XYZ file of C-alpha atoms in Angstrom:
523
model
C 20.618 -9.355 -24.305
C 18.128 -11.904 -24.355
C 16.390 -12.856 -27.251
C 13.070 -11.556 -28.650
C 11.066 -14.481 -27.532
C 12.512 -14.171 -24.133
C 12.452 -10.379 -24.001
C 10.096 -8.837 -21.111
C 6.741 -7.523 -22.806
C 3.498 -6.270 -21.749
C 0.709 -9.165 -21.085
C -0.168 -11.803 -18.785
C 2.120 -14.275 -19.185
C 4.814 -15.301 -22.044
C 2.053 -16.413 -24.392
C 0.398 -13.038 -24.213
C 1.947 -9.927 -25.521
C -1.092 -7.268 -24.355
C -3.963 -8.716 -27.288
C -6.309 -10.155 -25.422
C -9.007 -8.618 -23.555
C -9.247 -9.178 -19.471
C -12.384 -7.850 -17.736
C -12.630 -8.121 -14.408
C -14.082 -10.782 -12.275
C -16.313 -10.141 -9.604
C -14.364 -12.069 -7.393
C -11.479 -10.303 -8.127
C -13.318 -6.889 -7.189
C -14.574 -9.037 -4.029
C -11.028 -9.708 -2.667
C -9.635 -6.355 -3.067
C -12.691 -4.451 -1.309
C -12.133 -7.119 1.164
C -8.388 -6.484 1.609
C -8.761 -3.074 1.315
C -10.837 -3.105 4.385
C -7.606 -3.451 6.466
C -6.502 -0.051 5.106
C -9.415 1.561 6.213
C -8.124 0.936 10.056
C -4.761 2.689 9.382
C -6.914 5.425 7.792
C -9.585 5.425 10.784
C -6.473 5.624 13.246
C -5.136 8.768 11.495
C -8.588 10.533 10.902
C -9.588 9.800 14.731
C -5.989 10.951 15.911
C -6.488 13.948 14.711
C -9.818 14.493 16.365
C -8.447 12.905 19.827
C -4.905 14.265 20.089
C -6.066 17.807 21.364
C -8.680 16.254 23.582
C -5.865 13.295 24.832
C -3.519 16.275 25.511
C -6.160 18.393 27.920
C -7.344 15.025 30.036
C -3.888 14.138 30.329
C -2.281 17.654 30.237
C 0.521 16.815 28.509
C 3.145 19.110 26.619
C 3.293 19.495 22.740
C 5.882 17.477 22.680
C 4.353 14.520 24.615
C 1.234 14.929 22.136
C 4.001 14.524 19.441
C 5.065 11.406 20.381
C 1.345 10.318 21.291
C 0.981 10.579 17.266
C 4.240 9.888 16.098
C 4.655 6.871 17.736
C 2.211 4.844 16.077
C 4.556 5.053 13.449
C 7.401 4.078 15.865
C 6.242 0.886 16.113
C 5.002 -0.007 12.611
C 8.591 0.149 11.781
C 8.533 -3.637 13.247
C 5.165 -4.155 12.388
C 6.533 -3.626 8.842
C 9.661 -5.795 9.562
C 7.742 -8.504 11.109
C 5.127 -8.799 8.246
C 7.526 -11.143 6.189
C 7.562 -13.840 8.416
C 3.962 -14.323 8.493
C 3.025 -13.825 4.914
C 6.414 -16.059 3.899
C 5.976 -18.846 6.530
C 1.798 -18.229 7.423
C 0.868 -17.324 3.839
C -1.283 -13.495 3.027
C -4.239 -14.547 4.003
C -3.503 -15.013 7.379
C -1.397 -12.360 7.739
C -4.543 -10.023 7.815
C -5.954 -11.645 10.696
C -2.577 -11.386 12.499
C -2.839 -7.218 12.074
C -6.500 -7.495 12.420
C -5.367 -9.137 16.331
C -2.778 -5.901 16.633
C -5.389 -3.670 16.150
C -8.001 -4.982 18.227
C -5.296 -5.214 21.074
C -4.423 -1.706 20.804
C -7.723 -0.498 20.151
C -8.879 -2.044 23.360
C -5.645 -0.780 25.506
C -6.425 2.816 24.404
C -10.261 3.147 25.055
C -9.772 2.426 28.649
C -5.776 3.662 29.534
C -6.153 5.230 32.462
C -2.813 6.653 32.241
C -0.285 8.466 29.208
C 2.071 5.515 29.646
C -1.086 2.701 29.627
C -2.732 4.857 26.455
C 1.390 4.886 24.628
C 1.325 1.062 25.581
C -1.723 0.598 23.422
C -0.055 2.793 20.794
C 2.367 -0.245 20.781
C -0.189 -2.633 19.164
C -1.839 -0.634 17.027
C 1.231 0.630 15.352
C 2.467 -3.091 15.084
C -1.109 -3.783 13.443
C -0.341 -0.551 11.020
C 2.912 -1.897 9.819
C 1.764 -5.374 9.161
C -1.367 -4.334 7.486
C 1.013 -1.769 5.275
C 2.818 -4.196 3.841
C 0.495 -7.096 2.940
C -2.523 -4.983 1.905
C -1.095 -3.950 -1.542
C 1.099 -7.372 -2.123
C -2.231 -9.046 -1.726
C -4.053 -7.162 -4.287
C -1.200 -7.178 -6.792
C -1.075 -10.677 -6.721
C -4.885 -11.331 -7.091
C -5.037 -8.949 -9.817
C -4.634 -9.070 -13.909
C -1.428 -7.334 -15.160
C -4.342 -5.052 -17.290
C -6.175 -3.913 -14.228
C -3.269 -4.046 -11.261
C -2.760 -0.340 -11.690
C -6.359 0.888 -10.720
C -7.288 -2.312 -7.534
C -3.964 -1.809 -6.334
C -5.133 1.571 -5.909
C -8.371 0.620 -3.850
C -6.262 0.170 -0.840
C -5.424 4.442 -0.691
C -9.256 4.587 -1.423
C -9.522 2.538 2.486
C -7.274 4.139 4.079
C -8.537 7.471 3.345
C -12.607 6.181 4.066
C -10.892 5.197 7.456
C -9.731 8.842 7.604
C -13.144 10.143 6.721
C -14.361 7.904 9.060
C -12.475 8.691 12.204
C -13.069 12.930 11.137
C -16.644 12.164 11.292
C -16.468 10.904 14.936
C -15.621 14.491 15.945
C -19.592 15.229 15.118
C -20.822 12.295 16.055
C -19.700 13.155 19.636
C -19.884 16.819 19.683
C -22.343 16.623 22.429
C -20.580 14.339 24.121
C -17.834 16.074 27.192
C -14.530 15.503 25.747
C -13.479 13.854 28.598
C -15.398 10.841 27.377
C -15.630 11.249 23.758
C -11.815 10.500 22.982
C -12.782 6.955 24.842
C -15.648 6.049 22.718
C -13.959 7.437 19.530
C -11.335 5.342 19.973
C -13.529 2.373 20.905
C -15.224 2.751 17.589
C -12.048 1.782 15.561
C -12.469 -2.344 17.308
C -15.362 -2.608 14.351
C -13.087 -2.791 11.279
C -10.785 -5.176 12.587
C -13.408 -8.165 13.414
C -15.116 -7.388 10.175
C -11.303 -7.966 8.262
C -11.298 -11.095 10.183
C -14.427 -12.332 9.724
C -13.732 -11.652 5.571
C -10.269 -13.382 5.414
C -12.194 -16.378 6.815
C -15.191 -16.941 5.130
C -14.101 -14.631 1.763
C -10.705 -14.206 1.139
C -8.409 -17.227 -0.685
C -4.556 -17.559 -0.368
C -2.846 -15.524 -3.084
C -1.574 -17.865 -5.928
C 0.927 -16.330 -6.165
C 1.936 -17.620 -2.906
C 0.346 -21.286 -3.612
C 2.880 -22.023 -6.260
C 5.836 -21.363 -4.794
C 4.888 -23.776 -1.417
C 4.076 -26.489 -4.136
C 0.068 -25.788 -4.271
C -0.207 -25.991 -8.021
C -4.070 -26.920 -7.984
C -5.016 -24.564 -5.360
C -3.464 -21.704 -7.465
C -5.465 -22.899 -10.309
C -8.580 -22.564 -8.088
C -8.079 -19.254 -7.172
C -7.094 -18.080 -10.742
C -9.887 -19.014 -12.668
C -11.760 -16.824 -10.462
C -9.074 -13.975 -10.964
C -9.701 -14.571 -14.935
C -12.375 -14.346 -17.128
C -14.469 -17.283 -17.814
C -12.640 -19.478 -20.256
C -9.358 -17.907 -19.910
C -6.315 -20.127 -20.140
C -4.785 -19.639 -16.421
C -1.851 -22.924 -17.000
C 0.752 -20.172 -18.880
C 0.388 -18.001 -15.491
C 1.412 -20.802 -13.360
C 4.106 -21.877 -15.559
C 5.437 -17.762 -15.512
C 5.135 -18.108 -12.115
C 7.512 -20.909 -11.174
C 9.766 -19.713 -13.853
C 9.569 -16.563 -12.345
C 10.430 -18.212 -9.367
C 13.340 -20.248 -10.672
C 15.017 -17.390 -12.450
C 15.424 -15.884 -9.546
C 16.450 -18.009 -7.463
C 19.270 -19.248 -10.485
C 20.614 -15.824 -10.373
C 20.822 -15.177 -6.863
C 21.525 -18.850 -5.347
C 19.364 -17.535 -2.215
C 15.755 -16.241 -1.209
C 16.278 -15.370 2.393
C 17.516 -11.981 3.496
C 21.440 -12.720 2.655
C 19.529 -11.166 -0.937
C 19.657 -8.278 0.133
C 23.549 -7.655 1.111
C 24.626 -8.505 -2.129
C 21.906 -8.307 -4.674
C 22.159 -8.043 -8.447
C 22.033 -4.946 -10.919
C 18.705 -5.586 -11.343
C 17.399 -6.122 -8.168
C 19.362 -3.653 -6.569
C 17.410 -0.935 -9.224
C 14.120 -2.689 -7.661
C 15.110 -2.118 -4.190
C 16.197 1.307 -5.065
C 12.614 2.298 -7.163
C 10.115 0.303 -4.742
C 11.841 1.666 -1.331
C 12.697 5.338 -2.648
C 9.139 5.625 -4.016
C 8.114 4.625 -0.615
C 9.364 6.705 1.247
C 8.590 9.299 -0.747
C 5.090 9.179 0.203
C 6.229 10.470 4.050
C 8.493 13.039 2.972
C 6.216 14.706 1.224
C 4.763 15.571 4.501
C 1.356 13.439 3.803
C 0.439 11.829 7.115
C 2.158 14.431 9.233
C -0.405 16.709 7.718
C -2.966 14.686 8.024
C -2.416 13.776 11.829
C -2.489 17.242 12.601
C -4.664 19.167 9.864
C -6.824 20.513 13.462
C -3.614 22.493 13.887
C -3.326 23.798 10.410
C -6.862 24.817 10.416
C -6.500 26.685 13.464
C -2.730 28.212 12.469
C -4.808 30.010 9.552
C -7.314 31.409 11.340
C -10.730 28.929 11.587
C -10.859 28.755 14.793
C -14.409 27.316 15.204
C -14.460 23.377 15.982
C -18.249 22.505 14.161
C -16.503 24.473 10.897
C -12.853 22.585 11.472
C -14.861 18.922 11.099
C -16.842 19.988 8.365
C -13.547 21.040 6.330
C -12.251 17.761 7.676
C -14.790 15.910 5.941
C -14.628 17.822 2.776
C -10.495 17.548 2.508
C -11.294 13.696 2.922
C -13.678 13.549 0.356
C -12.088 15.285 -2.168
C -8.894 12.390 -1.170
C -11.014 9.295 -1.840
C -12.843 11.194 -5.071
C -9.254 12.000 -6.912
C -7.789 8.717 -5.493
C -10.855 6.879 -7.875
C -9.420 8.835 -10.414
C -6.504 8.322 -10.411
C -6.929 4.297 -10.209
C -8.507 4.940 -13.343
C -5.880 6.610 -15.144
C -3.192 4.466 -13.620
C -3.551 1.539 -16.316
C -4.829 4.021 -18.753
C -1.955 7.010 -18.715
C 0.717 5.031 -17.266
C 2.380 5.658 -13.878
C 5.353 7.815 -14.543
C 2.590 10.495 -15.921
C 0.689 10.518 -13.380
C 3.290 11.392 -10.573
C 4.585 13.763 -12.504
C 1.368 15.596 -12.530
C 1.005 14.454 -8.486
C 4.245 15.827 -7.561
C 4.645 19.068 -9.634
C 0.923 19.528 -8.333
C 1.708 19.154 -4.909
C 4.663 21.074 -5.251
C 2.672 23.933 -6.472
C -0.017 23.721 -3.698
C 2.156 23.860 -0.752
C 4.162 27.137 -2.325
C 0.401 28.467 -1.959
C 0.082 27.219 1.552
C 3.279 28.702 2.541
C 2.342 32.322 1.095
C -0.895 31.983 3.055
C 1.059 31.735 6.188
C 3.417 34.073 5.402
C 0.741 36.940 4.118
C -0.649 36.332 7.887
C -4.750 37.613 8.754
C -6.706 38.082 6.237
C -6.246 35.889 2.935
C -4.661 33.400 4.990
C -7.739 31.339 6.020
C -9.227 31.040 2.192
C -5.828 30.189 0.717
C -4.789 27.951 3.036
C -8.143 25.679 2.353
C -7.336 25.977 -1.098
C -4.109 24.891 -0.757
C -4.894 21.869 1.241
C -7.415 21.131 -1.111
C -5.658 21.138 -4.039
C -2.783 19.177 -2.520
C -4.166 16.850 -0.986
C -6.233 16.253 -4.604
C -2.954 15.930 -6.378
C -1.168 13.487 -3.883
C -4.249 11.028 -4.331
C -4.297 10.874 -8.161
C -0.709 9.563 -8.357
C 1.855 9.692 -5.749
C -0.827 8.791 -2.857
C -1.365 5.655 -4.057
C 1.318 5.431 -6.588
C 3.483 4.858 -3.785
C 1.975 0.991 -2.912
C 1.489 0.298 -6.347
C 5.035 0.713 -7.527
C 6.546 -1.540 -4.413
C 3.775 -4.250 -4.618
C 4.763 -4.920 -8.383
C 8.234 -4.030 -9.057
C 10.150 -6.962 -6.701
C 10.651 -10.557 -8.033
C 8.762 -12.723 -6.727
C 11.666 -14.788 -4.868
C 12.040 -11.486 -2.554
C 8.342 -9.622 -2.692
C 7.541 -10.254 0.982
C 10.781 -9.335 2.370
C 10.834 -6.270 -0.126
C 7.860 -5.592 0.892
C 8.501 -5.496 4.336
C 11.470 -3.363 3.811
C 9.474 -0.633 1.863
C 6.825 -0.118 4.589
C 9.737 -0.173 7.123
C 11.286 2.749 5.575
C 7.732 4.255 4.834
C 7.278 3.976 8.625
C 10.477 5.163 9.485
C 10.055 8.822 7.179
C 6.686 9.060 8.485
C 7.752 8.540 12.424
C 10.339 11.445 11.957
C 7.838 13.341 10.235
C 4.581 12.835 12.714
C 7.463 13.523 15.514
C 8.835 16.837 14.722
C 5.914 18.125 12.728
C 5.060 20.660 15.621
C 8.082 21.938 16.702
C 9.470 22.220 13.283
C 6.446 24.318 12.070
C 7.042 26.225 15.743
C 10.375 26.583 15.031
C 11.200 27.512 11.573
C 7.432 29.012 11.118
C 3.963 27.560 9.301
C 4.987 29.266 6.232
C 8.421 28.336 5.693
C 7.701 24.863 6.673
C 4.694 24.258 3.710
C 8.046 25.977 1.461
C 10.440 23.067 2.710
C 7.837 20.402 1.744
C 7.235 21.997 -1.623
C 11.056 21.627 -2.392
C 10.944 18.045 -1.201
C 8.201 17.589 -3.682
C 10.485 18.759 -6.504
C 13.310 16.862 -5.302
C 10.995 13.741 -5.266
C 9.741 14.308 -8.951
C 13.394 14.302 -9.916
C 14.078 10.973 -8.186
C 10.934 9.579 -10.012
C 12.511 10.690 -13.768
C 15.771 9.208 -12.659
C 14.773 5.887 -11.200
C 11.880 4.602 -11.993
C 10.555 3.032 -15.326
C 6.845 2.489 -16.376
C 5.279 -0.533 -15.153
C 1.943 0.077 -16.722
C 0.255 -3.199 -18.274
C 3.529 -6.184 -17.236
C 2.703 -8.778 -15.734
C 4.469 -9.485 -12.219
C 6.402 -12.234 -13.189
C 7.873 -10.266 -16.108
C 9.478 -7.614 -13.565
C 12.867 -9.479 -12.759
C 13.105 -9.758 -16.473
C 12.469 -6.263 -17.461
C 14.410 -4.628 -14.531
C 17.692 -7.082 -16.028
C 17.034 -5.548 -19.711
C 17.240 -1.870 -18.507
C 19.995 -2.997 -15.778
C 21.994 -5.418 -18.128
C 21.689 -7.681 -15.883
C 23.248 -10.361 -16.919
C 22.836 -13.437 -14.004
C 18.904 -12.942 -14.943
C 19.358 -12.829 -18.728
C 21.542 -15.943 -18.663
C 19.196 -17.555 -16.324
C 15.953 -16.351 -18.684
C 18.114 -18.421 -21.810
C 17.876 -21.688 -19.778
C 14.503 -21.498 -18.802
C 13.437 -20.390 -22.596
C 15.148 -23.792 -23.462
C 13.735 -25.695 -20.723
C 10.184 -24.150 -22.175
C 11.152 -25.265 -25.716
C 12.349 -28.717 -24.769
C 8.828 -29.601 -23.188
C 6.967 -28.056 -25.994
C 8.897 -30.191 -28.508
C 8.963 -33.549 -25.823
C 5.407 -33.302 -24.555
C 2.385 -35.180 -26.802
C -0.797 -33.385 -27.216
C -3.041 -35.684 -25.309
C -0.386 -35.352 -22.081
C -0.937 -31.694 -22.629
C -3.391 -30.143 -19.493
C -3.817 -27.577 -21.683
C -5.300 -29.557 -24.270
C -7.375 -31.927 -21.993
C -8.967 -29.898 -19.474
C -11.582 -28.002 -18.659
C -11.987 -24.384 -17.268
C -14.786 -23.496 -14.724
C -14.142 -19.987 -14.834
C -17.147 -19.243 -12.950
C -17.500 -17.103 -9.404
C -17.639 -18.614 -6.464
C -16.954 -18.085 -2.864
C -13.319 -19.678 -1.528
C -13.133 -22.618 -0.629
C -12.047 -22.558 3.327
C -9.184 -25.348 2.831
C -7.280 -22.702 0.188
C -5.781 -21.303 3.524
């Protein structure tokens, strides 16, 4: 076991051990509304797909499964999105990664607003969905790395809050065009969802910096500095998070030899327990039937008994409000309770609210309509304050640093994947093995979820990111990353002891601190 001084602790960097105070910039609230902005078209896609699917379905006249795969696929294809998205934040950098989903979804946006065919409308479902897994995978990276250890927990979190304003978004298209024939009104719904996109590119250029995090490791010490001073309070010594960075970085790469994806065949105790925790977590999002839901709460409505189509988009509203309320909340209590606490309380929750969905369905006319509301309600209010966005949070800080965007990648992959099979069968299952006894299925899940969550995964609340590889090797006994920690602790002694006081940049220079707009060359 390492030693003390080496051990992983809560704080900023290896000088810090959770004393001092971090408030937060308002750059750093600038970048993550900004990046969070790319959510909102995943969300927008899902909230207007569930207004459009029934009206796609009568101007088209497909079957229910055709309408499936209308929805599902999306999905489909952000399984490569999600795949893809390591090559362009690894070789292009984050920032412009966002423009390059921001492109997808334009693309697709475009494709789909005048299809005038099934198979030129699924052909647009193509880009979008490769927009969708891009944009999964880089939104909460991005934040985590712009973000203080002390505050990751609750920004991180911002990006659930955009996706589900997107969703509130695209429901409230369904009154916006209620007087339009619905012939049309899918077209122009759909057309609607081109805004977000240019607005996410025109904020990644003129707003947005490259995440340090990313700056160090091509090299791009002084740009890193640039952008962290922002990231920090005024004064605050930003040098030690470089230096944890590229040791971060190093320690790593000493224990596995490798950064591309031969990592991942053979990976260490520890890292395997990170792929394990930031994957499984993940996917647990899907199985717990979230999107699925979501994609086709029209039909839910409807299976219950409210029948009426002004009354369906007013509940659509209210469901998504009461999302991006409890997500707030749970942001909050994120780097305040701790993150294991707060799925506990998602999942049992949830768990609990789709038993009462299922007996809603299963007591038939009558109660069905009020309890099924109430059930929605109340699940859909404990997904968002923990598992909802619990599920980004625990991927974008729990993989070293050597394989984050791969990880990444990997983790919205297999999202993508559990939510494709989901969006896919959601119908027929439902139709097949009844509404009731399908809301019972997804309450076991829940449960079985919960359990994975006790076994797996530790609490991240208040380390710093560069402190993960070390902390996963000390519950792992990892013993490649402990060795390789003892080196650099040396290393970090020997230059202490070697370097003179006026060679020291800590010593010598001066901080800014202050808020200001990027620079355009920290691309």
């Amino acid at each position: 076991m390492a030693s003390a001084a080496s051990a992983s602790h809560v704080g900023e960097h290896h000088e810090d051990f959770g004393s001092t105070p971090i408030t937060l910039t308002r750059a750093t609230k600038l970048y993550a509304i900004c990046a969070s902005v790319n959510s909102c078209n995943l969300g927008y896609d899902i909230g207007v797909s569930t207004e459009t699917g029934r009206m796609v379905q009568a101007y088209f006249n497909l079957t229910t499964t055709q309408r499936e795969l209308f929805i599902g696929s999306i999905n489909f294809w952000a399984i490569f999105g999600a795949l893809g998205s390591q090559y362009f934040t690894d070789r292009f950098g984050r920032r412009r990664t966002f423009i390059v989903a921001a492109i997808g979804f334009i693309i697709g946006v475009l494709i789909q607003t005048f299809a005038p065919s099934f198979t030129i409308l699924m052909l647009g479902r193509v880009f979008v969905g490769l927009g969708v897994g891009i944009g999964l995978a880089i939104d909460p990276l991005y934040i985590a790395e712009v973000t203080p250890a002390k505050r990751r927990g609750e920004l991180v979190t911002w990006s659930e809050i955009g996706i589900n304003i997107g969703i509130i978004l695209g429901f409230s298209t369904g009154l916006t065009f209620a007087s339009v024939p619905e012939s049309r009104a899918w077209r122009y719904m759909f057309f609607l969802g081109t805004l977000m996109p240019v607005m996410m590119i025109l904020l990644t250029h003129f707003i947005l910096p490259e995440s340090p995090r990313y700056l160090v490791a091509k090299g791009r010490e002084s740009d890193a500095r640039d952008v962290l001073t922002k990231i920090y309070p005024q004064g605050y010594d930003v040098y030690p998070v470089i230096d944890d960075i590229k040791e971060a970085i190093e320690r790593e790469e000493m224990a596995e030899q490798a950064v591309g994806w031969s990592v991942f065949l053979n990976p260490t105790p520890a890292l395997t327990r990170m792929l394990i925790v930031g994957i499984g977590v993940a996917c647990s999002q899907q199985a717990v039937g979230i999107d699925a839901i979501q994609y086709y709460l029209v039909d839910v409505l409807a299976q219950s008994g409210i029948q009426d189509t002004k009354n369906q988009n007013l509940l659509l509203m209210l469901l998504g409000l009461i999302k991006v309320i409890f997500i707030a909340i749970g942001g909050k209590l994120f780097d305040i309770k701790g993150r294991r606490p707060l799925f506990f309380v998602s999942l049992i929750g949830m768990s609990v609210a789709l038993f009462i969905i299922s007996m809603a369905f299963f007591a038939g006319n009558g109660i069905s309509p009020a309890f099924a509301v109430i059930g929605l309600g109340f699940y859909l209010a404990f997904f968002s304050v923990g598992a909802g966005p619990g599920s980004w949070l625990i991927p974008s800080e729990v993989f070293a640093i050597s394989i984050r965007a791969k990880a990444m990648s990997l983790a919205a992959f297999f999202n993508r994947i559990t939510a494709t099979i989901m969006a896919s069968t959601f119908l027929s299952t439902a139709e097949g093995i009844g509404w009731g006894g399908f809301f019972l299925l997804l309450s076991i899940v829940s449960l079985l979820v919960c359990a994975f969550v006790y076994k797996f995964m530790p609490e991240t609340k208040d380390r710093s990111l560069e402190d993960m590889s070390m902390y996963f090797a000390e519950i792992t006994a990892d013993r490649s990353i402990l060795e390789a920690e003892k080196l650099i602790v040396q290393r970090r002694k020997q230059r202490s002891i070697t370097l003179p006081p006026e060679a020291d940049p800590l010593v010598n220079d001066e901080q800014s601190g202050g808020f200001e707009l990027p620079n355009a060359e920290l691309t």
